[in-house]
Amino acid sequence: MKSHAETVVIGGGVVGCSVIYHLTKLGMRDVVLIERSELTSGSTWHAAGGFHTLNADTNMAALQGYTIRLYRELEEITGQSCSLHHVGGITLAETPERLDFLKSARAMHRHMGLDTELIGPEEIRRLSPITNTDGVLGALYDPLDGHLDPSGTTHAYARAAQMQGAEIVLRNRVLETNPRQDGGWEVVTEQGTIVAERLVNAAGLWAREVGAMAGVYLPLHPMEHQYFATDDIAEVVDHGEELPHVMDPAGESYLRQEGRGLVIGFYEQNCIPWAVDGTRWDFGHELLDENLDRIGDSMEFAFKRYPVLAEAGIKTIINGPFTFAPDGNPLVGPVPGLRNYWSACAVMAGFSQGGGVGLTLAEWMIDGEPSRDVFAMDVARFGDYCTPSYTRLKVRENYQRRFSVSYPNEELPAARPLDTTPAYGLWKAQNAVFGDMYGMEHVNYFAPAGEEPYEIPSFRRSNAFPTVAAEVRAVREAVGINEVHNFGKYEVAGPAARDFLDTVMAGRIPAVGRLSLNPMLSPKGRIIGDFTVAQVSEDRFQVTASFGAQAYHMRWFEQRLPDAGVSLQNLSKERIGFQIAGPRAQELLQRVTRADVSTVAMPFLSVREIDVGQCRAIVQRVSYTGDRGYEIYVPWHHQVALYEVLTAVGQDLGLRPFGMRAMMSLRLDKSFGSWMREFKPDYTPLETGLDRFVAYDKDAEFIGKAAALAEREQGVSRKLCTFEVAARDADAVAWEPIWHGGEVVGYVTSGGYSHHARKSIAYGFLPLGLIEEGREVEIEILGERIPARLYSKPLFDPDNSYLRG
Ligand SMILES: Cc1cc2nc3c(=O)[nH]c(=O)nc-3n(C[C@H](O)[C@H](O)[C@H](O)COP(=O)(O)OP(=O)(O)OC[C@H]3O[C@@H](n4cnc5c(N)ncnc54)[C@H](O)[C@@H]3O)c2cc1C
């Protein structure tokens, strides 16, 4: 083994091999992969080898499509067969809700260029005569589904990488990884030490242990998983051509043909986390004890769905472990808090996702950023709230829900509550229905007294609808109160704070007492944050953005922090409080402070540090509700005091608490976009209208300036628009196709119901040539094309005159 390499990858499973293939493909030559045993010695060797494109995140689905299309290329380059079987796949629907789910998946696929199709029971039987379709309403057919040989495929990646210069060292366990002063890593192995400029953890089943060598906890956990293969089955042989895969969510099973028999695997409710306290180093090419009792109910169901199974002999039973992150997507990218340390872990579907993970990581390492938004698999989408126990509970929930319908308004219950604010008990006493983000509870809405605080998951308007309407009314007609805890909050201070912010933010940095809305751009000019920057006092700024992007934003800031002159603190959990919003908000605030908060003394977009009641607070005059409002930030231990101060004098003004559902409705009245819907790394300022906040002419060479200027010069081909939709009982959520002239011309980024305007609203992209006031289009919601009309003036206070008044 050599003593130095540009990049060392730990782990020779399908993911590590894909990483070295893509690194070398993109031009990096000095790459070494170190494997403890032989290639495929973790989860990879006993995988069932199935692959599919379906994923709730469109970019993840696109990367899965990329992975599947890559296999032919690998075969051609190396001559190594992957034993590809492109047989197509069918996902059954037994309930109307599942059918709705498949319809929305189908709609999403239209603008992704995926050729899926909804089929009926007769077609299901034609494609897969061994499937009993009793009770089946329909199915989604995906021609790209198939299976391959896991070992052949891993070796094909490895060989292709070696042909491009990568070195693979086998039977050599990595024992230690020690950070060096120069930012590199000293990798101590059984065969000696190698210095790496960059390190990739692709250690699969041992990723936790390898992460711990660098002092980090990666939130993933292995689960046991069983499938079995049958002896030959006459009906399978007689069918002549290879049967398609069948996913049966009702039976929590997947089935495919293997040779002259079948393979069937289960995601059972009674599932078992494996190696809770760590994966032993001597675990190798071995299987776990089979446990057919655990899948007894699932097997019984399967015998009804596939009657041929009941008579078939079982040839082999595989019970093996593989790893998941809390939401089931991989953990990829630079690990927050470490220098030059990259994660390629928690890949639960290595043969659907491995290629996309390798490509993403290689682009990120070589080009500085991936070519698309990959937040759904970014290791920084989780934070230090993920304890091992939290992760285990969430992973178990995710495994159990592998085949569940995911509703847009659904809140998952496992491991909750975790983080709460002092106000949690106050809200609970008022019958709040909670959601969570980044481990923190927030109120979605307040259920009427006497009603169970539970929002029924649905693709259509839910039981929360009338209550949310009343909360919206309270804001627009009187004054509403809700928490500001679920913003990420950072304090940036020191003599160089302004210069630092001027470089990382694309907008103007405000003067003392003022705040500004500020996009943050990547070097390629794509949106990586939409911030509010407030200069609270000389050399001291409060910077706020999405709570869920804390690790993501801190990683970006820390990588760019100068050696001296700036202190940066993440105060997201420490600095909390409330926003009050509505026509009577100013009156309410004035009742509890001696400071003058009139519009003259405290205009729109100003910030003051004042006493509110007995609490010292940072007060920003701004509100995402689009109404006259104030965000009042206090230390966490003053939150209850602040609440009591405000509510004690607010009753006669009509003060009423409201939740996130109302907030997301209120924003629609102003055509406000939101993080990870309208504003994300797939989009640019000019496409989304954020260009009005970009200070193209400021002196600072802000990150992304050259790209933003070039974009302004060249123009864009599409823009974000707002539509009024003639929806009846289901509003647009995201990714619905937009039709015009019989063609899909764009897609929805988000939508919902404006209770104030009593209209269904959607935001989405259209090509420039089609954008004009009143343009009639159709938006496909749950399989139905609904008429929609483009409009450009916000529904509420279109010229901001009320807001500024
Ligand atoms: C029963 C079963 C069925 C499955 N079916 C499918 C399927 O149909 N389709 C699908 O896509 N996926 C399937 N999977 C999941 C799939 O196996 C995984 O997604 C995939 O194997 C993950 O690959 P990996 O490279 O991340 O990890 P691993 O395969 O675990 O590889 C990690 C490698 O790192 C090495 N390593 C660890 N620590 C060190 C160290 N300190 N030094 C050196 N080397 C080290 C290990 O020896 C190992 O070879 C299945 C899994 C199981 C268990």
PDB file of N, CA, C and O in Angstrom, residues 339-396:
ATOM      1  N   ARG A 339     -13.005  18.282   8.907  1.00  0.00           N
ATOM      2  CA  ARG A 339     -12.437  18.797   7.654  1.00  0.00           C
ATOM      3  C   ARG A 339     -12.108  17.633   6.734  1.00  0.00           C
ATOM      4  O   ARG A 339     -11.521  16.631   7.167  1.00  0.00           O
ATOM      5  N   ASN A 340     -12.481  17.752   5.475  1.00  0.00           N
ATOM      6  CA  ASN A 340     -12.099  16.766   4.450  1.00  0.00           C
ATOM      7  C   ASN A 340     -12.510  15.340   4.799  1.00  0.00           C
ATOM      8  O   ASN A 340     -11.794  14.386   4.508  1.00  0.00           O
ATOM      9  N   TYR A 341     -13.663  15.219   5.429  1.00  0.00           N
ATOM     10  CA  TYR A 341     -14.175  13.898   5.799  1.00  0.00           C
ATOM     11  C   TYR A 341     -15.567  13.762   5.198  1.00  0.00           C
ATOM     12  O   TYR A 341     -16.448  14.575   5.480  1.00  0.00           O
ATOM     13  N   TRP A 342     -15.763  12.732   4.402  1.00  0.00           N
ATOM     14  CA  TRP A 342     -16.990  12.606   3.621  1.00  0.00           C
ATOM     15  C   TRP A 342     -17.720  11.319   3.985  1.00  0.00           C
ATOM     16  O   TRP A 342     -17.095  10.289   4.245  1.00  0.00           O
ATOM     17  N   SER A 343     -19.033  11.410   3.936  1.00  0.00           N
ATOM     18  CA  SER A 343     -19.855  10.235   4.252  1.00  0.00           C
ATOM     19  C   SER A 343     -20.486   9.680   2.975  1.00  0.00           C
ATOM     20  O   SER A 343     -20.963  10.446   2.130  1.00  0.00           O
ATOM     21  N   ALA A 344     -20.495   8.367   2.862  1.00  0.00           N
ATOM     22  CA  ALA A 344     -21.260   7.674   1.806  1.00  0.00           C
ATOM     23  C   ALA A 344     -21.865   6.446   2.484  1.00  0.00           C
ATOM     24  O   ALA A 344     -21.509   5.313   2.173  1.00  0.00           O
ATOM     25  N   CYS A 345     -22.750   6.710   3.446  1.00  0.00           N
ATOM     26  CA  CYS A 345     -23.247   5.643   4.327  1.00  0.00           C
ATOM     27  C   CYS A 345     -24.769   5.560   4.284  1.00  0.00           C
ATOM     28  O   CYS A 345     -25.422   6.393   3.687  1.00  0.00           O
ATOM     29  N   ALA A 346     -25.261   4.559   5.007  1.00  0.00           N
ATOM     30  CA  ALA A 346     -26.711   4.380   5.203  1.00  0.00           C
ATOM     31  C   ALA A 346     -27.437   4.229   3.870  1.00  0.00           C
ATOM     32  O   ALA A 346     -28.562   4.701   3.710  1.00  0.00           O
ATOM     33  N   VAL A 347     -26.799   3.586   2.938  1.00  0.00           N
ATOM     34  CA  VAL A 347     -27.426   3.376   1.634  1.00  0.00           C
ATOM     35  C   VAL A 347     -28.218   2.073   1.732  1.00  0.00           C
ATOM     36  O   VAL A 347     -27.659   0.989   1.669  1.00  0.00           O
ATOM     37  N   MET A 348     -29.519   2.208   1.925  1.00  0.00           N
ATOM     38  CA  MET A 348     -30.323   1.009   2.186  1.00  0.00           C
ATOM     39  C   MET A 348     -30.696   0.257   0.900  1.00  0.00           C
ATOM     40  O   MET A 348     -31.118  -0.886   0.965  1.00  0.00           O
ATOM     41  N   ALA A 349     -30.587   0.921  -0.230  1.00  0.00           N
ATOM     42  CA  ALA A 349     -30.894   0.247  -1.493  1.00  0.00           C
ATOM     43  C   ALA A 349     -29.715   0.461  -2.435  1.00  0.00           C
ATOM     44  O   ALA A 349     -29.783   1.232  -3.390  1.00  0.00           O
ATOM     45  N   GLY A 350     -28.621  -0.218  -2.129  1.00  0.00           N
ATOM     46  CA  GLY A 350     -27.361   0.024  -2.821  1.00  0.00           C
ATOM     47  C   GLY A 350     -27.452  -0.155  -4.323  1.00  0.00           C
ATOM     48  O   GLY A 350     -26.723   0.502  -5.080  1.00  0.00           O
ATOM     49  N   PHE A 351     -28.367  -1.024  -4.783  1.00  0.00           N
ATOM     50  CA  PHE A 351     -28.405  -1.301  -6.217  1.00  0.00           C
ATOM     51  C   PHE A 351     -29.375  -0.380  -6.954  1.00  0.00           C
ATOM     52  O   PHE A 351     -29.382  -0.336  -8.169  1.00  0.00           O
ATOM     53  N   SER A 352     -30.168   0.367  -6.196  1.00  0.00           N
ATOM     54  CA  SER A 352     -30.971   1.437  -6.806  1.00  0.00           C
ATOM     55  C   SER A 352     -30.253   2.764  -6.669  1.00  0.00           C
ATOM     56  O   SER A 352     -30.414   3.662  -7.495  1.00  0.00           O
ATOM     57  N   GLN A 353     -29.503   2.920  -5.571  1.00  0.00           N
ATOM     58  CA  GLN A 353     -28.996   4.247  -5.224  1.00  0.00           C
ATOM     59  C   GLN A 353     -27.479   4.398  -5.332  1.00  0.00           C
ATOM     60  O   GLN A 353     -26.979   5.522  -5.351  1.00  0.00           O
ATOM     61  N   GLY A 354     -26.749   3.276  -5.347  1.00  0.00           N
ATOM     62  CA  GLY A 354     -25.290   3.333  -5.252  1.00  0.00           C
ATOM     63  C   GLY A 354     -24.645   4.204  -6.312  1.00  0.00           C
ATOM     64  O   GLY A 354     -23.721   4.980  -6.027  1.00  0.00           O
ATOM     65  N   GLY A 355     -25.139   4.111  -7.557  1.00  0.00           N
ATOM     66  CA  GLY A 355     -24.554   4.919  -8.632  1.00  0.00           C
ATOM     67  C   GLY A 355     -24.765   6.405  -8.369  1.00  0.00           C
ATOM     68  O   GLY A 355     -23.845   7.219  -8.506  1.00  0.00           O
ATOM     69  N   GLY A 356     -25.975   6.766  -7.991  1.00  0.00           N
ATOM     70  CA  GLY A 356     -26.300   8.169  -7.710  1.00  0.00           C
ATOM     71  C   GLY A 356     -25.499   8.702  -6.542  1.00  0.00           C
ATOM     72  O   GLY A 356     -25.050   9.852  -6.557  1.00  0.00           O
ATOM     73  N   VAL A 357     -25.299   7.867  -5.528  1.00  0.00           N
ATOM     74  CA  VAL A 357     -24.506   8.291  -4.368  1.00  0.00           C
ATOM     75  C   VAL A 357     -23.059   8.538  -4.796  1.00  0.00           C
ATOM     76  O   VAL A 357     -22.456   9.561  -4.447  1.00  0.00           O
ATOM     77  N   GLY A 358     -22.508   7.633  -5.576  1.00  0.00           N
ATOM     78  CA  GLY A 358     -21.118   7.779  -6.046  1.00  0.00           C
ATOM     79  C   GLY A 358     -20.958   9.025  -6.899  1.00  0.00           C
ATOM     80  O   GLY A 358     -20.012   9.806  -6.720  1.00  0.00           O
ATOM     81  N   LEU A 359     -21.898   9.238  -7.801  1.00  0.00           N
ATOM     82  CA  LEU A 359     -21.822  10.403  -8.687  1.00  0.00           C
ATOM     83  C   LEU A 359     -21.903  11.697  -7.869  1.00  0.00           C
ATOM     84  O   LEU A 359     -21.100  12.622  -8.053  1.00  0.00           O
ATOM     85  N   THR A 360     -22.868  11.747  -6.955  1.00  0.00           N
ATOM     86  CA  THR A 360     -23.058  12.945  -6.144  1.00  0.00           C
ATOM     87  C   THR A 360     -21.805  13.274  -5.349  1.00  0.00           C
ATOM     88  O   THR A 360     -21.336  14.415  -5.315  1.00  0.00           O
ATOM     89  N   LEU A 361     -21.271  12.247  -4.699  1.00  0.00           N
ATOM     90  CA  LEU A 361     -20.109  12.490  -3.859  1.00  0.00           C
ATOM     91  C   LEU A 361     -18.910  12.953  -4.697  1.00  0.00           C
ATOM     92  O   LEU A 361     -18.191  13.882  -4.322  1.00  0.00           O
ATOM     93  N   ALA A 362     -18.734  12.314  -5.844  1.00  0.00           N
ATOM     94  CA  ALA A 362     -17.588  12.671  -6.695  1.00  0.00           C
ATOM     95  C   ALA A 362     -17.727  14.112  -7.199  1.00  0.00           C
ATOM     96  O   ALA A 362     -16.761  14.886  -7.187  1.00  0.00           O
ATOM     97  N   GLU A 363     -18.936  14.500  -7.610  1.00  0.00           N
ATOM     98  CA  GLU A 363     -19.143  15.885  -8.073  1.00  0.00           C
ATOM     99  C   GLU A 363     -18.845  16.866  -6.937  1.00  0.00           C
ATOM    100  O   GLU A 363     -18.189  17.889  -7.131  1.00  0.00           O
ATOM    101  N   TRP A 364     -19.327  16.521  -5.772  1.00  0.00           N
ATOM    102  CA  TRP A 364     -19.179  17.399  -4.604  1.00  0.00           C
ATOM    103  C   TRP A 364     -17.703  17.558  -4.254  1.00  0.00           C
ATOM    104  O   TRP A 364     -17.219  18.657  -3.988  1.00  0.00           O
ATOM    105  N   MET A 365     -16.960  16.429  -4.278  1.00  0.00           N
ATOM    106  CA  MET A 365     -15.544  16.481  -3.892  1.00  0.00           C
ATOM    107  C   MET A 365     -14.700  17.187  -4.945  1.00  0.00           C
ATOM    108  O   MET A 365     -13.743  17.879  -4.629  1.00  0.00           O
ATOM    109  N   ILE A 366     -15.080  17.008  -6.205  1.00  0.00           N
ATOM    110  CA  ILE A 366     -14.217  17.530  -7.271  1.00  0.00           C
ATOM    111  C   ILE A 366     -14.670  18.923  -7.722  1.00  0.00           C
ATOM    112  O   ILE A 366     -13.853  19.834  -7.881  1.00  0.00           O
ATOM    113  N   ASP A 367     -16.003  19.106  -7.901  1.00  0.00           N
ATOM    114  CA  ASP A 367     -16.504  20.408  -8.397  1.00  0.00           C
ATOM    115  C   ASP A 367     -16.877  21.369  -7.277  1.00  0.00           C
ATOM    116  O   ASP A 367     -17.245  22.516  -7.532  1.00  0.00           O
ATOM    117  N   GLY A 368     -16.914  20.890  -6.046  1.00  0.00           N
ATOM    118  CA  GLY A 368     -17.285  21.765  -4.932  1.00  0.00           C
ATOM    119  C   GLY A 368     -18.761  21.739  -4.584  1.00  0.00           C
ATOM    120  O   GLY A 368     -19.151  22.138  -3.500  1.00  0.00           O
ATOM    121  N   GLU A 369     -19.604  21.286  -5.511  1.00  0.00           N
ATOM    122  CA  GLU A 369     -21.023  21.135  -5.197  1.00  0.00           C
ATOM    123  C   GLU A 369     -21.635  20.125  -6.173  1.00  0.00           C
ATOM    124  O   GLU A 369     -21.182  20.004  -7.309  1.00  0.00           O
ATOM    125  N   PRO A 370     -22.652  19.389  -5.726  1.00  0.00           N
ATOM    126  CA  PRO A 370     -23.284  18.431  -6.648  1.00  0.00           C
ATOM    127  C   PRO A 370     -24.067  19.169  -7.731  1.00  0.00           C
ATOM    128  O   PRO A 370     -24.401  20.340  -7.559  1.00  0.00           O
ATOM    129  N   SER A 371     -24.374  18.484  -8.811  1.00  0.00           N
ATOM    130  CA  SER A 371     -25.015  19.173  -9.936  1.00  0.00           C
ATOM    131  C   SER A 371     -26.515  19.358  -9.721  1.00  0.00           C
ATOM    132  O   SER A 371     -27.180  19.931 -10.558  1.00  0.00           O
ATOM    133  N   ARG A 372     -27.044  18.852  -8.636  1.00  0.00           N
ATOM    134  CA  ARG A 372     -28.466  19.062  -8.337  1.00  0.00           C
ATOM    135  C   ARG A 372     -28.650  19.132  -6.835  1.00  0.00           C
ATOM    136  O   ARG A 372     -27.715  18.857  -6.087  1.00  0.00           O
ATOM    137  N   ASP A 373     -29.848  19.491  -6.418  1.00  0.00           N
ATOM    138  CA  ASP A 373     -30.122  19.540  -4.988  1.00  0.00           C
ATOM    139  C   ASP A 373     -30.152  18.116  -4.427  1.00  0.00           C
ATOM    140  O   ASP A 373     -30.917  17.278  -4.888  1.00  0.00           O
ATOM    141  N   VAL A 374     -29.325  17.859  -3.428  1.00  0.00           N
ATOM    142  CA  VAL A 374     -29.314  16.515  -2.836  1.00  0.00           C
ATOM    143  C   VAL A 374     -29.578  16.588  -1.328  1.00  0.00           C
ATOM    144  O   VAL A 374     -29.143  15.725  -0.576  1.00  0.00           O
ATOM    145  N   PHE A 375     -30.328  17.620  -0.920  1.00  0.00           N
ATOM    146  CA  PHE A 375     -30.582  17.758   0.513  1.00  0.00           C
ATOM    147  C   PHE A 375     -31.219  16.491   1.087  1.00  0.00           C
ATOM    148  O   PHE A 375     -30.931  16.112   2.225  1.00  0.00           O
ATOM    149  N   ALA A 376     -32.057  15.815   0.279  1.00  0.00           N
ATOM    150  CA  ALA A 376     -32.746  14.617   0.781  1.00  0.00           C
ATOM    151  C   ALA A 376     -31.771  13.525   1.209  1.00  0.00           C
ATOM    152  O   ALA A 376     -32.143  12.618   1.955  1.00  0.00           O
ATOM    153  N   MET A 377     -30.518  13.588   0.740  1.00  0.00           N
ATOM    154  CA  MET A 377     -29.553  12.583   1.214  1.00  0.00           C
ATOM    155  C   MET A 377     -28.303  13.230   1.826  1.00  0.00           C
ATOM    156  O   MET A 377     -27.316  12.543   2.107  1.00  0.00           O
ATOM    157  N   ASP A 378     -28.377  14.508   2.071  1.00  0.00           N
ATOM    158  CA  ASP A 378     -27.233  15.207   2.668  1.00  0.00           C
ATOM    159  C   ASP A 378     -27.078  14.767   4.129  1.00  0.00           C
ATOM    160  O   ASP A 378     -28.050  14.808   4.902  1.00  0.00           O
ATOM    161  N   VAL A 379     -25.885  14.382   4.512  1.00  0.00           N
ATOM    162  CA  VAL A 379     -25.638  13.973   5.897  1.00  0.00           C
ATOM    163  C   VAL A 379     -25.990  15.108   6.865  1.00  0.00           C
ATOM    164  O   VAL A 379     -26.366  14.865   8.022  1.00  0.00           O
ATOM    165  N   ALA A 380     -25.966  16.359   6.382  1.00  0.00           N
ATOM    166  CA  ALA A 380     -26.250  17.517   7.245  1.00  0.00           C
ATOM    167  C   ALA A 380     -27.740  17.810   7.372  1.00  0.00           C
ATOM    168  O   ALA A 380     -28.121  18.824   7.938  1.00  0.00           O
ATOM    169  N   ARG A 381     -28.612  16.933   6.859  1.00  0.00           N
ATOM    170  CA  ARG A 381     -30.039  17.175   7.120  1.00  0.00           C
ATOM    171  C   ARG A 381     -30.405  16.750   8.536  1.00  0.00           C
ATOM    172  O   ARG A 381     -31.495  17.027   9.016  1.00  0.00           O
ATOM    173  N   PHE A 382     -29.497  16.021   9.202  1.00  0.00           N
ATOM    174  CA  PHE A 382     -29.697  15.659  10.603  1.00  0.00           C
ATOM    175  C   PHE A 382     -28.722  16.448  11.470  1.00  0.00           C
ATOM    176  O   PHE A 382     -27.669  16.877  11.003  1.00  0.00           O
ATOM    177  N   GLY A 383     -29.075  16.578  12.745  1.00  0.00           N
ATOM    178  CA  GLY A 383     -28.204  17.314  13.650  1.00  0.00           C
ATOM    179  C   GLY A 383     -27.894  16.499  14.886  1.00  0.00           C
ATOM    180  O   GLY A 383     -28.205  15.303  14.949  1.00  0.00           O
ATOM    181  N   ASP A 384     -27.324  17.181  15.883  1.00  0.00           N
ATOM    182  CA  ASP A 384     -26.883  16.426  17.056  1.00  0.00           C
ATOM    183  C   ASP A 384     -28.041  15.996  17.953  1.00  0.00           C
ATOM    184  O   ASP A 384     -27.833  15.387  18.992  1.00  0.00           O
ATOM    185  N   TYR A 385     -29.275  16.291  17.535  1.00  0.00           N
ATOM    186  CA  TYR A 385     -30.418  15.746  18.276  1.00  0.00           C
ATOM    187  C   TYR A 385     -30.544  14.240  18.046  1.00  0.00           C
ATOM    188  O   TYR A 385     -31.203  13.537  18.803  1.00  0.00           O
ATOM    189  N   CYS A 386     -29.914  13.741  17.014  1.00  0.00           N
ATOM    190  CA  CYS A 386     -30.000  12.302  16.705  1.00  0.00           C
ATOM    191  C   CYS A 386     -29.104  11.505  17.646  1.00  0.00           C
ATOM    192  O   CYS A 386     -27.914  11.331  17.380  1.00  0.00           O
ATOM    193  N   THR A 387     -29.661  11.044  18.734  1.00  0.00           N
ATOM    194  CA  THR A 387     -28.919  10.130  19.603  1.00  0.00           C
ATOM    195  C   THR A 387     -29.044   8.734  19.006  1.00  0.00           C
ATOM    196  O   THR A 387     -29.932   8.483  18.188  1.00  0.00           O
ATOM    197  N   PRO A 388     -28.200   7.799  19.448  1.00  0.00           N
ATOM    198  CA  PRO A 388     -28.364   6.432  18.947  1.00  0.00           C
ATOM    199  C   PRO A 388     -29.766   5.876  19.215  1.00  0.00           C
ATOM    200  O   PRO A 388     -30.338   5.191  18.365  1.00  0.00           O
ATOM    201  N   SER A 389     -30.351   6.178  20.366  1.00  0.00           N
ATOM    202  CA  SER A 389     -31.689   5.621  20.654  1.00  0.00           C
ATOM    203  C   SER A 389     -32.744   6.246  19.754  1.00  0.00           C
ATOM    204  O   SER A 389     -33.642   5.566  19.258  1.00  0.00           O
ATOM    205  N   TYR A 390     -32.635   7.557  19.552  1.00  0.00           N
ATOM    206  CA  TYR A 390     -33.572   8.239  18.650  1.00  0.00           C
ATOM    207  C   TYR A 390     -33.462   7.602  17.254  1.00  0.00           C
ATOM    208  O   TYR A 390     -34.459   7.259  16.621  1.00  0.00           O
ATOM    209  N   THR A 391     -32.220   7.455  16.805  1.00  0.00           N
ATOM    210  CA  THR A 391     -31.995   6.902  15.467  1.00  0.00           C
ATOM    211  C   THR A 391     -32.607   5.512  15.358  1.00  0.00           C
ATOM    212  O   THR A 391     -33.290   5.193  14.378  1.00  0.00           O
ATOM    213  N   ARG A 392     -32.384   4.692  16.382  1.00  0.00           N
ATOM    214  CA  ARG A 392     -32.885   3.308  16.322  1.00  0.00           C
ATOM    215  C   ARG A 392     -34.417   3.285  16.217  1.00  0.00           C
ATOM    216  O   ARG A 392     -34.977   2.565  15.403  1.00  0.00           O
ATOM    217  N   LEU A 393     -35.073   4.137  17.019  1.00  0.00           N
ATOM    218  CA  LEU A 393     -36.543   4.162  16.991  1.00  0.00           C
ATOM    219  C   LEU A 393     -37.061   4.642  15.633  1.00  0.00           C
ATOM    220  O   LEU A 393     -38.024   4.117  15.084  1.00  0.00           O
ATOM    221  N   LYS A 394     -36.395   5.653  15.091  1.00  0.00           N
ATOM    222  CA  LYS A 394     -36.823   6.194  13.796  1.00  0.00           C
ATOM    223  C   LYS A 394     -36.547   5.203  12.661  1.00  0.00           C
ATOM    224  O   LYS A 394     -37.332   5.074  11.718  1.00  0.00           O
ATOM    225  N   VAL A 395     -35.400   4.528  12.752  1.00  0.00           N
ATOM    226  CA  VAL A 395     -35.045   3.555  11.712  1.00  0.00           C
ATOM    227  C   VAL A 395     -36.064   2.414  11.720  1.00  0.00           C
ATOM    228  O   VAL A 395     -36.526   1.956  10.668  1.00  0.00           O
ATOM    229  N   ARG A 396     -36.436   1.991  12.906  1.00  0.00           N
ATOM    230  CA  ARG A 396     -37.422   0.907  13.014  1.00  0.00           C
ATOM    231  C   ARG A 396     -38.753   1.360  12.395  1.00  0.00           C
ATOM    232  O   ARG A 396     -39.386   0.638  11.625  1.00  0.00           O
TER     233      ARG A 396
END
